[in-house]
XYZ file of N, CA, C and O in Angstrom:
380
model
N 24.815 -20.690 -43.690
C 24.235 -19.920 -42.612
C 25.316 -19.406 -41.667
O 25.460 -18.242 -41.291
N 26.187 -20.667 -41.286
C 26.994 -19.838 -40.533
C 27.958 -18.645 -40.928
O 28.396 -17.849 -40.098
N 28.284 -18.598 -42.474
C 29.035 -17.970 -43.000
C 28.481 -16.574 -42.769
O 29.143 -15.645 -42.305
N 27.261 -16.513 -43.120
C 26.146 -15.176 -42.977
C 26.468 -14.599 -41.423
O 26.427 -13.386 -41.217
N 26.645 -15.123 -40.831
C 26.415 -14.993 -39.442
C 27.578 -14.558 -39.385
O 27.453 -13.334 -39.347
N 29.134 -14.937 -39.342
C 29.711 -14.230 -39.565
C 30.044 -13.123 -40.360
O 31.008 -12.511 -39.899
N 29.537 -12.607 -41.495
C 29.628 -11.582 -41.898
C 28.816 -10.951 -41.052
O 29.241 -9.932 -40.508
N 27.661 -11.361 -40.805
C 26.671 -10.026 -39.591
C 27.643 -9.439 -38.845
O 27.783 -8.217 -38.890
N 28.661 -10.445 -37.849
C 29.432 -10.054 -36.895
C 30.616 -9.124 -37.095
O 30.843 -8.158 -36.366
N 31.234 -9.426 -37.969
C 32.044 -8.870 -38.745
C 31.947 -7.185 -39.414
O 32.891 -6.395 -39.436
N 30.383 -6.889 -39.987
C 30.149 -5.870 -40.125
C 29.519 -5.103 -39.378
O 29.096 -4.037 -39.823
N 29.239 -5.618 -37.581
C 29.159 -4.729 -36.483
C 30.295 -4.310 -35.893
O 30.501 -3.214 -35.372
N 31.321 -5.603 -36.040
C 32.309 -4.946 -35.782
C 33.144 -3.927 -36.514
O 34.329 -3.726 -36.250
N 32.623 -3.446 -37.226
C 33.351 -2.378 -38.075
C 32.606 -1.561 -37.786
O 32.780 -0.458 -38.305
N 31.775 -1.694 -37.099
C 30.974 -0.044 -36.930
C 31.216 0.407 -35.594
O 30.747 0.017 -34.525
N 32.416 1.717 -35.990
C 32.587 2.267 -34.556
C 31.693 3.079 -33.890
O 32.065 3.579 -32.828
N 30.542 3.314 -34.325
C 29.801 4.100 -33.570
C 28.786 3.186 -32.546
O 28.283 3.611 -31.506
N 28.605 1.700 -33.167
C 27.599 0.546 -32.149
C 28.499 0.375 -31.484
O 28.220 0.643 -30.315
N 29.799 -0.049 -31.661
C 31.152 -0.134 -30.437
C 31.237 0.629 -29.817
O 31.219 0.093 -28.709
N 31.350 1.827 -29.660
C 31.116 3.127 -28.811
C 29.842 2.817 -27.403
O 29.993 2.682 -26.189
N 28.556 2.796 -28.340
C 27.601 2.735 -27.767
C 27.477 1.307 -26.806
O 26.838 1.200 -25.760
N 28.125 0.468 -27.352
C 28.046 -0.956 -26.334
C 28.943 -0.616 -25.339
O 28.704 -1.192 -24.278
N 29.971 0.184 -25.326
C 30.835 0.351 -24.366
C 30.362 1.320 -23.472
O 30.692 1.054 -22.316
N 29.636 2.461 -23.601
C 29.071 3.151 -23.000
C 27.875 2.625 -22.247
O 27.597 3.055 -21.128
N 27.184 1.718 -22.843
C 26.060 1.280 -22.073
C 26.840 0.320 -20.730
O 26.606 0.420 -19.525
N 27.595 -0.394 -21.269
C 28.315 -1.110 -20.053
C 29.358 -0.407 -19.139
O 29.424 -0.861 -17.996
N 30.207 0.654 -19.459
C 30.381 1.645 -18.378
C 29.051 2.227 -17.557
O 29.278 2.506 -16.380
N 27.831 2.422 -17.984
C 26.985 2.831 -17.346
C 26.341 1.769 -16.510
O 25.819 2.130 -15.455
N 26.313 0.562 -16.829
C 25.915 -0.740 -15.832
C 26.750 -0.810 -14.368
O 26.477 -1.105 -13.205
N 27.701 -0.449 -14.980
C 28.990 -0.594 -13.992
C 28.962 0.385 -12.972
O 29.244 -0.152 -11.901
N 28.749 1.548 -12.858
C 28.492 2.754 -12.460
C 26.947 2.558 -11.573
O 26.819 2.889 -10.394
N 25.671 1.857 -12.551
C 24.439 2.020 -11.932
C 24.836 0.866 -10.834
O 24.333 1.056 -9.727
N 25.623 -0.247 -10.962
C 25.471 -1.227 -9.996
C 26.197 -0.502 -8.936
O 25.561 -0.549 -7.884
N 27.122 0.044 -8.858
C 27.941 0.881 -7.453
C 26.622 1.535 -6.825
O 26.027 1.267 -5.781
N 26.413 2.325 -7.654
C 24.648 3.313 -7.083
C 24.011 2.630 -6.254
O 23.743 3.194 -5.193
N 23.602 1.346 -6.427
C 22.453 0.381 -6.538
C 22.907 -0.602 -4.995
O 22.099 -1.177 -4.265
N 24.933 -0.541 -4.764
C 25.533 -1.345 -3.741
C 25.012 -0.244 -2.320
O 24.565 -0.566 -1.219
N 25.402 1.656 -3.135
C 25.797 2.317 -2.021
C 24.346 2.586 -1.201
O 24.256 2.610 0.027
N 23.326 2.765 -2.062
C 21.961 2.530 -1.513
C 21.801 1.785 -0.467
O 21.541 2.271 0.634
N 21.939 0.479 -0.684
C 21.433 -0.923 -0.262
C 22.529 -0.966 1.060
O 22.268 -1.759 1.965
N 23.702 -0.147 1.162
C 24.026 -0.006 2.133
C 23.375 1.201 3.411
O 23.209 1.019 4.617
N 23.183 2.120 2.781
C 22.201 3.398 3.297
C 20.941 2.693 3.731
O 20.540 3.060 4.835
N 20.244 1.797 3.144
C 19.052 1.308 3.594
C 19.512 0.037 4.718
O 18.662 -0.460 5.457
N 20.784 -0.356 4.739
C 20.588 -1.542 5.490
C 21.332 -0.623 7.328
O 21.383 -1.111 8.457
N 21.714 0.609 6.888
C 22.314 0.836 8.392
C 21.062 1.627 9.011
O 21.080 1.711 10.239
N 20.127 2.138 8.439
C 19.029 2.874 8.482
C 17.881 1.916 9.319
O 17.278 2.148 10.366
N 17.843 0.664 8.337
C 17.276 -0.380 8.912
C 17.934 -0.983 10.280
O 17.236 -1.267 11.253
N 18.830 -1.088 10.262
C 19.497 -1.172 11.897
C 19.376 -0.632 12.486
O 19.261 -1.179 13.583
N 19.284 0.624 12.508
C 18.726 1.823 13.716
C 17.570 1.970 13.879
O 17.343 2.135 15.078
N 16.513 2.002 13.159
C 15.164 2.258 13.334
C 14.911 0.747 13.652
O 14.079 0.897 14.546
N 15.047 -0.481 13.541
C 14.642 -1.408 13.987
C 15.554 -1.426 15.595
O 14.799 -1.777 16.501
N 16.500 -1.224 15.910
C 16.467 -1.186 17.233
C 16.012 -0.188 17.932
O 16.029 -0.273 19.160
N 15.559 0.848 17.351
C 15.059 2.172 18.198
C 13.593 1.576 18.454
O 13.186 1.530 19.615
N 12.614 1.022 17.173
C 11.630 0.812 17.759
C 11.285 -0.328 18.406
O 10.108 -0.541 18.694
N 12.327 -1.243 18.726
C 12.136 -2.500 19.838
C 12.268 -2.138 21.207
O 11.601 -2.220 22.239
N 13.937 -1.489 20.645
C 13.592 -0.530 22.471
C 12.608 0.193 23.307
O 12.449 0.523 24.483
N 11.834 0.318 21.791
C 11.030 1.487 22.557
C 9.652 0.620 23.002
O 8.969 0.853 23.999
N 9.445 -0.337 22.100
C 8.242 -1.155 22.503
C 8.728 -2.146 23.866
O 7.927 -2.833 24.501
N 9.726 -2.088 24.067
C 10.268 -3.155 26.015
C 10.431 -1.743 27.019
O 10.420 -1.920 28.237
N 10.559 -0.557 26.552
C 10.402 0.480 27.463
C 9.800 0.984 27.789
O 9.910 1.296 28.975
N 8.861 1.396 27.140
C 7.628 2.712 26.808
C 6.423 1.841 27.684
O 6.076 0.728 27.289
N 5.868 2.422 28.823
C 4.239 1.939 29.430
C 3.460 2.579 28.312
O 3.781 3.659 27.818
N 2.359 1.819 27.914
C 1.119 2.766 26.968
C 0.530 3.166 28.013
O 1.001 3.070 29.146
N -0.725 3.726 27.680
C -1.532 4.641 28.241
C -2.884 4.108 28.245
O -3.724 4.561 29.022
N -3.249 2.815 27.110
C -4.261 2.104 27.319
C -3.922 0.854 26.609
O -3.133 0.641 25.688
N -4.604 0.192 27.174
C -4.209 -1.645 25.912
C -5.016 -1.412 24.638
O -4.724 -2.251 23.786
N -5.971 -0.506 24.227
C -6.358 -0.294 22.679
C -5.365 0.386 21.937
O -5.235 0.048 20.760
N -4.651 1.261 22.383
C -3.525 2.088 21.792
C -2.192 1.735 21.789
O -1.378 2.207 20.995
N -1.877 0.751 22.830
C -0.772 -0.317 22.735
C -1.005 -1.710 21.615
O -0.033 -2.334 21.189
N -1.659 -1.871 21.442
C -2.624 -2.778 21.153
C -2.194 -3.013 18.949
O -1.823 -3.819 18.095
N -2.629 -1.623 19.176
C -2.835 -0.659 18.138
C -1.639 -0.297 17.068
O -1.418 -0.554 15.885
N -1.063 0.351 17.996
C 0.384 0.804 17.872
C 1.655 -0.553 17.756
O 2.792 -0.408 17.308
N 1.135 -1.668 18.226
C 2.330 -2.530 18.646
C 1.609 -3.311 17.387
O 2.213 -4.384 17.397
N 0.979 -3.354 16.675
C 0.570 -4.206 15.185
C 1.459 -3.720 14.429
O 2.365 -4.467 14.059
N 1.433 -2.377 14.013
C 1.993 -1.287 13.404
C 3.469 -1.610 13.431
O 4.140 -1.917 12.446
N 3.890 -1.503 14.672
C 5.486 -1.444 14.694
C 6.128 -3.079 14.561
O 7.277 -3.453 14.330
N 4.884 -3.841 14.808
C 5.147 -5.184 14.259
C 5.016 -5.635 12.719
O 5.627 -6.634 12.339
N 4.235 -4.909 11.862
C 4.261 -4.798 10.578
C 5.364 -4.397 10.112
O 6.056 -5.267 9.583
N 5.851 -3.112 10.142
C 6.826 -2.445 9.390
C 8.422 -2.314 10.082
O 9.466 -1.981 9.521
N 8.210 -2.659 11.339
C 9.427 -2.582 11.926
C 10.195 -3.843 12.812
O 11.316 -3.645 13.279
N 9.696 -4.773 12.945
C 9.977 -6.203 13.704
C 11.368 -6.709 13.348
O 12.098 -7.265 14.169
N 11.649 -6.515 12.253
C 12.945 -6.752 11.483
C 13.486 -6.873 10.790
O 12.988 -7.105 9.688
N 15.166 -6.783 10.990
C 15.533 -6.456 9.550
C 15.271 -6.332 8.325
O 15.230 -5.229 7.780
N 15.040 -7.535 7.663
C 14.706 -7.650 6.746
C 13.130 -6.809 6.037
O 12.930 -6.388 4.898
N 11.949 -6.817 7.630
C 11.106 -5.781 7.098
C 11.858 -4.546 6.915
O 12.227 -3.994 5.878
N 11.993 -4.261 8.019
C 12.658 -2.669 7.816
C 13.068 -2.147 6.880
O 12.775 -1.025 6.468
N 14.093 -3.213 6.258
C 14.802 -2.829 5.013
C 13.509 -2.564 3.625
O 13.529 -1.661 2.789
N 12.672 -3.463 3.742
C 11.590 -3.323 2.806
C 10.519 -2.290 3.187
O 9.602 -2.208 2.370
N 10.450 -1.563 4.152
C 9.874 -0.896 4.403
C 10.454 0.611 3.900
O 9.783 1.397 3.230
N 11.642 0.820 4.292
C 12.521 1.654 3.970
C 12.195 1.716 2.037
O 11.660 2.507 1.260
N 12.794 0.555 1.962
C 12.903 0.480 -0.325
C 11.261 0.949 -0.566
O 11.125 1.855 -1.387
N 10.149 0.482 -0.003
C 8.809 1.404 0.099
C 8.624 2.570 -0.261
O 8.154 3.090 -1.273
N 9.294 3.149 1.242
C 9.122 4.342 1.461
C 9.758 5.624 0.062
O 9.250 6.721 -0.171
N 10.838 5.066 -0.574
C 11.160 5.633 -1.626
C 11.438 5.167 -2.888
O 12.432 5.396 -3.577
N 10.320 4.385 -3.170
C 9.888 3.867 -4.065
C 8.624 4.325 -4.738
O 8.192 3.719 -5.719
């Protein structure tokens, strides 16, 4: 059995066209993971700004009634409270 097994190996490795293709698929891993870093950076400075824009704005802003503050401050407590939402809110949004 093991002998078999080495010949399997042996006669993939002679095939330059699956060698090609394994190398290409893993240049392309390599490439999608950079994609995948520069994103996750775009979403995490994005998430820093919109999560402090809308905290500021909920310790600044008077509402206009306690149903619409009320209302509004669930909302920005759902999707925006922090980081970590934000960031998932964001991967959501373009998803």
């Amino acid at each position: 059995r093991l002998l078999r097994g080495l010949k399997i190996v042996r006669t993939i490795k002679s095939v330059r066209a699956f060698r090609t293709l394994v190398h290409q698929i893993l240049f392309t891993v390599k490439s999608m993971m950079w994609a995948m870093f520069l994103l996750l950076i775009i979403i995490y400075l994005f998430a820093v700004s919109f999560t402090q824009a809308v905290n500021t704005h909920r310790l600044d802003e008077g509402w206009a009634s306690f149903e619409l503050a009320e209302h509004a401050d669930s909302r920005f407590h759902k999707y925006w409270s922090s980081l970590p939402r934000s960031m998932f809110t964001l991967f959501m949004s373009i998803t």
